[in-house]
mmCIF file of C-alpha atoms in Angstrom:
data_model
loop_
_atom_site.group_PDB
_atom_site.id
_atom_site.type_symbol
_atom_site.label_atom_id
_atom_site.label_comp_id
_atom_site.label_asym_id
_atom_site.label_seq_id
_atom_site.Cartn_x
_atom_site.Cartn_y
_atom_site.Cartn_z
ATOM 1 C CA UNK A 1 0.000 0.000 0.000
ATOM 2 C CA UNK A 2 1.498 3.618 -0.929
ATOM 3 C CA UNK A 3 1.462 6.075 2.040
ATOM 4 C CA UNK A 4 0.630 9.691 1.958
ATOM 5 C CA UNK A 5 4.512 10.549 2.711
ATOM 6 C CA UNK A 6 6.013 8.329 0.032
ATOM 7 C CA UNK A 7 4.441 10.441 -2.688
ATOM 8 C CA UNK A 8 3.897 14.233 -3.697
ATOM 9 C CA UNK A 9 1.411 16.113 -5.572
ATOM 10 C CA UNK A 10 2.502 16.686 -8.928
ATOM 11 C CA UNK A 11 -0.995 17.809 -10.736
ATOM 12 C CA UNK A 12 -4.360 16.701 -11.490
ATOM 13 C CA UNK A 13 -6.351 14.507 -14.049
ATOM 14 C CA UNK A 14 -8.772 16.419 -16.424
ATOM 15 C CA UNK A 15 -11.426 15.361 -18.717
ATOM 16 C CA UNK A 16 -11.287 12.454 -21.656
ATOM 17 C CA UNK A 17 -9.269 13.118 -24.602
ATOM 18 C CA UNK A 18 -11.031 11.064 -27.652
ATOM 19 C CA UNK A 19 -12.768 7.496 -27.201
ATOM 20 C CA UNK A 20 -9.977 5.745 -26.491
ATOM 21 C CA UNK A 21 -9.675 6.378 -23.024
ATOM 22 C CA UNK A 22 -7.021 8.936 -23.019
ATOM 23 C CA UNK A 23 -6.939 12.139 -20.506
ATOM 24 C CA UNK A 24 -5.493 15.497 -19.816
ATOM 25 C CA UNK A 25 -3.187 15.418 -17.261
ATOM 26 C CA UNK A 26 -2.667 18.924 -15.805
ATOM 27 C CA UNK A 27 1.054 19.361 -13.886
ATOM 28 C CA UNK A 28 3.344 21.271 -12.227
ATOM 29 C CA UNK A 29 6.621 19.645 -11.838
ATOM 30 C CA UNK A 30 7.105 17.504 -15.351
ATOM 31 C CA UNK A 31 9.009 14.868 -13.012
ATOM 32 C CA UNK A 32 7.435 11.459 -14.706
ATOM 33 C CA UNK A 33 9.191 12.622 -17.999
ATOM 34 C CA UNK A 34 12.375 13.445 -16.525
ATOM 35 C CA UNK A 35 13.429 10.488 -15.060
ATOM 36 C CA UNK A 36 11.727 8.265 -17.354
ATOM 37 C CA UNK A 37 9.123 6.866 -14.877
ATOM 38 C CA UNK A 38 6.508 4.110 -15.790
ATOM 39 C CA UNK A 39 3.910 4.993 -13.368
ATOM 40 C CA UNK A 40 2.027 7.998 -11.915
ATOM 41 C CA UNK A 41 -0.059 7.254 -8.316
ATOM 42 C CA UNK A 42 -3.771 8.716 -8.623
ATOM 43 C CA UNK A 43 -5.714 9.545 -5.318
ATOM 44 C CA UNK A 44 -9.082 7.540 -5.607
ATOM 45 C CA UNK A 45 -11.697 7.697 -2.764
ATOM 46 C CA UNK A 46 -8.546 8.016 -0.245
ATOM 47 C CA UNK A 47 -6.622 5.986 -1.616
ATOM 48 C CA UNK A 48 -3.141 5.902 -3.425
ATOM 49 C CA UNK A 49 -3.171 3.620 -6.228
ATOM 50 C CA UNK A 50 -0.911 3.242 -9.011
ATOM 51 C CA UNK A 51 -1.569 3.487 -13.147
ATOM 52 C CA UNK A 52 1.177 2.520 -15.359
ATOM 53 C CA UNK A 53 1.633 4.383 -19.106
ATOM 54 C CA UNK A 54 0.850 2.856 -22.320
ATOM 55 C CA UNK A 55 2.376 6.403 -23.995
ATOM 56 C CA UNK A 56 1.948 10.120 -22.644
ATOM 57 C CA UNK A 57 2.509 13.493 -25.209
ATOM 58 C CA UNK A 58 3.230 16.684 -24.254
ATOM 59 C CA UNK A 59 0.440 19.081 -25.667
ATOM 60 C CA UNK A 60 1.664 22.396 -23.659
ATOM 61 C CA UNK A 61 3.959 23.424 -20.909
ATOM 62 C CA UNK A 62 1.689 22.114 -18.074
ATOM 63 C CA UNK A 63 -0.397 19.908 -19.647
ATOM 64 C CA UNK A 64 -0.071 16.265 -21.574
ATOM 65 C CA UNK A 65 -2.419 13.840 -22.683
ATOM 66 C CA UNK A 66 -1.637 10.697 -20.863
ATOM 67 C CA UNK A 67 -3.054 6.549 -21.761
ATOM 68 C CA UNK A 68 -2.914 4.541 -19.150
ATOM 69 C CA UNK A 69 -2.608 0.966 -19.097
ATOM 70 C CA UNK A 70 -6.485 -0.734 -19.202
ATOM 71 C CA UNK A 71 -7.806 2.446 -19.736
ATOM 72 C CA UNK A 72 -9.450 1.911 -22.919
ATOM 73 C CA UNK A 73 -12.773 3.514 -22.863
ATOM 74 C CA UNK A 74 -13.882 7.280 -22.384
ATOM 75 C CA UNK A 75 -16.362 5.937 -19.886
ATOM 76 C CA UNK A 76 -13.495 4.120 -17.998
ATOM 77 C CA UNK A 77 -11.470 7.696 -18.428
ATOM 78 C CA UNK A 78 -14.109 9.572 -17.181
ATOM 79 C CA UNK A 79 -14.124 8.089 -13.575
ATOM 80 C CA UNK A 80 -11.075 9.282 -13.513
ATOM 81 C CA UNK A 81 -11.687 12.605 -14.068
ATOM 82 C CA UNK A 82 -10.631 15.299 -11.341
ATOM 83 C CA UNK A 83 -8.454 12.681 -9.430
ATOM 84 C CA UNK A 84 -5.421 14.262 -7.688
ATOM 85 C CA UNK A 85 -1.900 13.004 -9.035
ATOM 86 C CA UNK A 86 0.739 11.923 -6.989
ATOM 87 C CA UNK A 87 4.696 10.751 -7.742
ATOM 88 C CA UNK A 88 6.585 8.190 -5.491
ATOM 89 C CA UNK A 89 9.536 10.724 -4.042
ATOM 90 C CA UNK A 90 12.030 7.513 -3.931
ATOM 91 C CA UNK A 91 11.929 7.876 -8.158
ATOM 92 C CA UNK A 92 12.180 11.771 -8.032
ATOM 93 C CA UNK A 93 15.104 13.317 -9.032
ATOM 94 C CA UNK A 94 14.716 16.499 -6.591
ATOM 95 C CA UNK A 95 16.830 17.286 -3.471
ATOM 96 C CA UNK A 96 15.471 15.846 -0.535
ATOM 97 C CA UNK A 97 15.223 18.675 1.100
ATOM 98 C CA UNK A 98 13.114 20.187 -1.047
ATOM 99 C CA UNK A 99 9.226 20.451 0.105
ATOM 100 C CA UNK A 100 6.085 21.008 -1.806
ATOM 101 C CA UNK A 101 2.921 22.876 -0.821
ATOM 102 C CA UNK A 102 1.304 20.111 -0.340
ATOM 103 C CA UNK A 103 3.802 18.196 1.985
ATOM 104 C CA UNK A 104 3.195 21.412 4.530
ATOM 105 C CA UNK A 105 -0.107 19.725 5.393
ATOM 106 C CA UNK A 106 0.252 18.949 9.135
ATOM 107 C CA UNK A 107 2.700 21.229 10.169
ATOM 108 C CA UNK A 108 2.869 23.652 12.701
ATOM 109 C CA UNK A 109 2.680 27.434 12.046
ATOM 110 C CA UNK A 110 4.762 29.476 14.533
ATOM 111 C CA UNK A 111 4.721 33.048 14.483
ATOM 112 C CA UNK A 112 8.159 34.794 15.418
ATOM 113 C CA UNK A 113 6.497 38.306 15.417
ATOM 114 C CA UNK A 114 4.779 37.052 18.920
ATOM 115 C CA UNK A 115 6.972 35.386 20.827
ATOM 116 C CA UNK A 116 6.796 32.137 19.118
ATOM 117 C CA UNK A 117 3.318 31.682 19.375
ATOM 118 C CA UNK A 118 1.549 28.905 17.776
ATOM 119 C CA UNK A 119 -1.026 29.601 15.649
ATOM 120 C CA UNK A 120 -2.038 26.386 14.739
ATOM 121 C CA UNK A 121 -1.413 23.917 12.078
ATOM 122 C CA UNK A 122 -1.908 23.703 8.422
ATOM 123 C CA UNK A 123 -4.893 21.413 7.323
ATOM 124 C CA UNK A 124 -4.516 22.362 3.598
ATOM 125 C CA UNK A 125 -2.909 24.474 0.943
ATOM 126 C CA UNK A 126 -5.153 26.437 -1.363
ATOM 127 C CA UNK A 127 -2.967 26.966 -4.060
ATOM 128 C CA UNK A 128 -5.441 27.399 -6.474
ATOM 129 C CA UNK A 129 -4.398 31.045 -7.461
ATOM 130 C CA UNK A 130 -1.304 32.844 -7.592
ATOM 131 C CA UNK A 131 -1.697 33.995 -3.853
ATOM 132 C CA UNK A 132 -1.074 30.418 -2.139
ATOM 133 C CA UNK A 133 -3.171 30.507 1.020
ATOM 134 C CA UNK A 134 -2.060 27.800 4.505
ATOM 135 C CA UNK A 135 -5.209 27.124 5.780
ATOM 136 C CA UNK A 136 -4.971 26.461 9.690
ATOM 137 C CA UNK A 137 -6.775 24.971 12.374
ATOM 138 C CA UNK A 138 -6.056 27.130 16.037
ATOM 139 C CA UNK A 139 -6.407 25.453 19.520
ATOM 140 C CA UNK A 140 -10.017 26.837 19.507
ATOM 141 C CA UNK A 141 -11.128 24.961 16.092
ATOM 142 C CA UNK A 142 -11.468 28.136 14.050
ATOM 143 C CA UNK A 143 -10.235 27.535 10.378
ATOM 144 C CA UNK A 144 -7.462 31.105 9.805
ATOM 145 C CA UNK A 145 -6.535 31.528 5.980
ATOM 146 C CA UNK A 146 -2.925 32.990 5.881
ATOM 147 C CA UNK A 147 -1.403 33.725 3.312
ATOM 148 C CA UNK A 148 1.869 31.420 2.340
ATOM 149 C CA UNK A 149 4.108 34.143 1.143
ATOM 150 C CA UNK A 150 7.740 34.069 0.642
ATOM 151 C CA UNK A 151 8.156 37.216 2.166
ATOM 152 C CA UNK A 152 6.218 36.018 5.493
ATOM 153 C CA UNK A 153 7.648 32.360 5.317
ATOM 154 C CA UNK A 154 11.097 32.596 7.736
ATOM 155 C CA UNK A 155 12.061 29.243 7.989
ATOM 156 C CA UNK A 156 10.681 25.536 7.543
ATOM 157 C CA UNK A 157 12.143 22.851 9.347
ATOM 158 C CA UNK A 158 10.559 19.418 7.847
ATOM 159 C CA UNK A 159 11.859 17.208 10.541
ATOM 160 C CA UNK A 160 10.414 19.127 13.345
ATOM 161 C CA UNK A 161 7.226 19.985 11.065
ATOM 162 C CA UNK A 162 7.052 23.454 11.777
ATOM 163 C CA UNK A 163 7.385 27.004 9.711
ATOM 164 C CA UNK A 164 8.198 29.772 11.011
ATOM 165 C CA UNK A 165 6.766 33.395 9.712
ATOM 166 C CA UNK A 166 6.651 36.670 10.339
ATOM 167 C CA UNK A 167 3.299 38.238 10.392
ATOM 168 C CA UNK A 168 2.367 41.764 9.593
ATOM 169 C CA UNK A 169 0.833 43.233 13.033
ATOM 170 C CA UNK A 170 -2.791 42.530 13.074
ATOM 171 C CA UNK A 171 -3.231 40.000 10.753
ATOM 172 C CA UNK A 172 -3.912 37.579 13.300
ATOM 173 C CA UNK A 173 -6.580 40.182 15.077
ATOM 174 C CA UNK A 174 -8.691 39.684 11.973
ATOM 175 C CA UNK A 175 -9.986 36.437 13.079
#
C-alpha cells in the first residue's frame, strides 16, 4: 500500500481526450518525464493507487495527454476525471530537502512576530491562485486563511514539522 509521505502532488487529471480512453493530465513539476518513470499514483476515494503508461505526449507546458494501461474507454477515463496526481519521491530526481505545498499539510505554524506563538497547524494548501493561502486549524477549532508568502515564510524545518513566519501586526486580530 502507498502512504501519503512516500508520494507528492505533482498535478491533477482532467477530462477524456477522444474514445480511447485517453486524458489530460494537468502538472506542475514535469518529473514522470524526466526520469523516465513508468507509473504515476492517482488519489481515488482516499486511496493511493498506481496506473502505469501505455504512452503520454506533451500538448503544452503544463499539460499532456496521458493513456494509461487498461484504460481503454472514455467511460473508464471519465471516472477518472478530477483525481489528484501523486509521484513516489524515492523515483524523483529532486533534493530531498526540497518540500512542496502540499507536503506542509500537518505542520505547525509558529509566528516569530509574537513570541513564538503557535497559531495552529496547516490542514490544507489552497494553491489554487497565484496567492497560495495555509489554511490552519487554532487550539479553539477556528479555520485562519494565511497567506503562504515568501516574504512572510522565515524558515521551515521538515523534521520538526514546523514554519516559522513573520506576520504583519494585526493580521492575526482579523480572526
Amino acid at each position: 500500500m502507498i502512504r501519503q509521505d512516500e508520494v507528492y502532488k505533482i498535478g491533477k487529471i482532467g477530462k477524456p481526450h477522444g474514445v480511447k480512453g485517453e486524458l489530460t493530465f494537468a502538472f506542475d513539476d514535469d518529473v514522470f518525464d524526466r526520469v523516465d518513470a513508468d507509473y504515476l499514483v492517482l488519489l481515488i476515494d482516499g486511496i493511493l493507487v498506481p496506473f502505469f503508461f501505455e504512452e503520454y505526449r506533451f500538448k503544452s507546458d503544463d499539460t499532456a495527454l496521458v493513456k494509461f494501461t487498461d484504460i481503454d474507454t472514455k467511460e473508464q477515463a471519465q471516472e477518472l476525471t478530477g483525481c489528484e496526481v501523486f509521484f513516489p519521491k524515492k523515483l524523483s530526481d529532486r533534493d530531498e530537502s526540497d518540500i512542496t505545498w502540499n507536503e506542509t499539510t500537518g505542520f505547525k505554524l509558529i509566528d516569530l512576530n509574537n513570541s513564538h506563538q503557535l497559531i495552529g497547524t496547516v490542514t490544507h494548501v489552497d494553491d489554487s491562485t497565484i496567492n497560495i493561502l495555509f489554511n490552519v486549524r487554532n487550539d479553539k477549532g477556528q479555520d485562519i486563511l494565511i497567506p503562504a508568502s515568501e516574504e512572510f515564510i522565515k524558515e521551515i524545518d521538515a523534521e520538526k514539522r514546523e514554519i516559522k513566519v513573520s506576520l504583519p501586526e494585526g493580521l492575526l486580530d482579523l480572526v
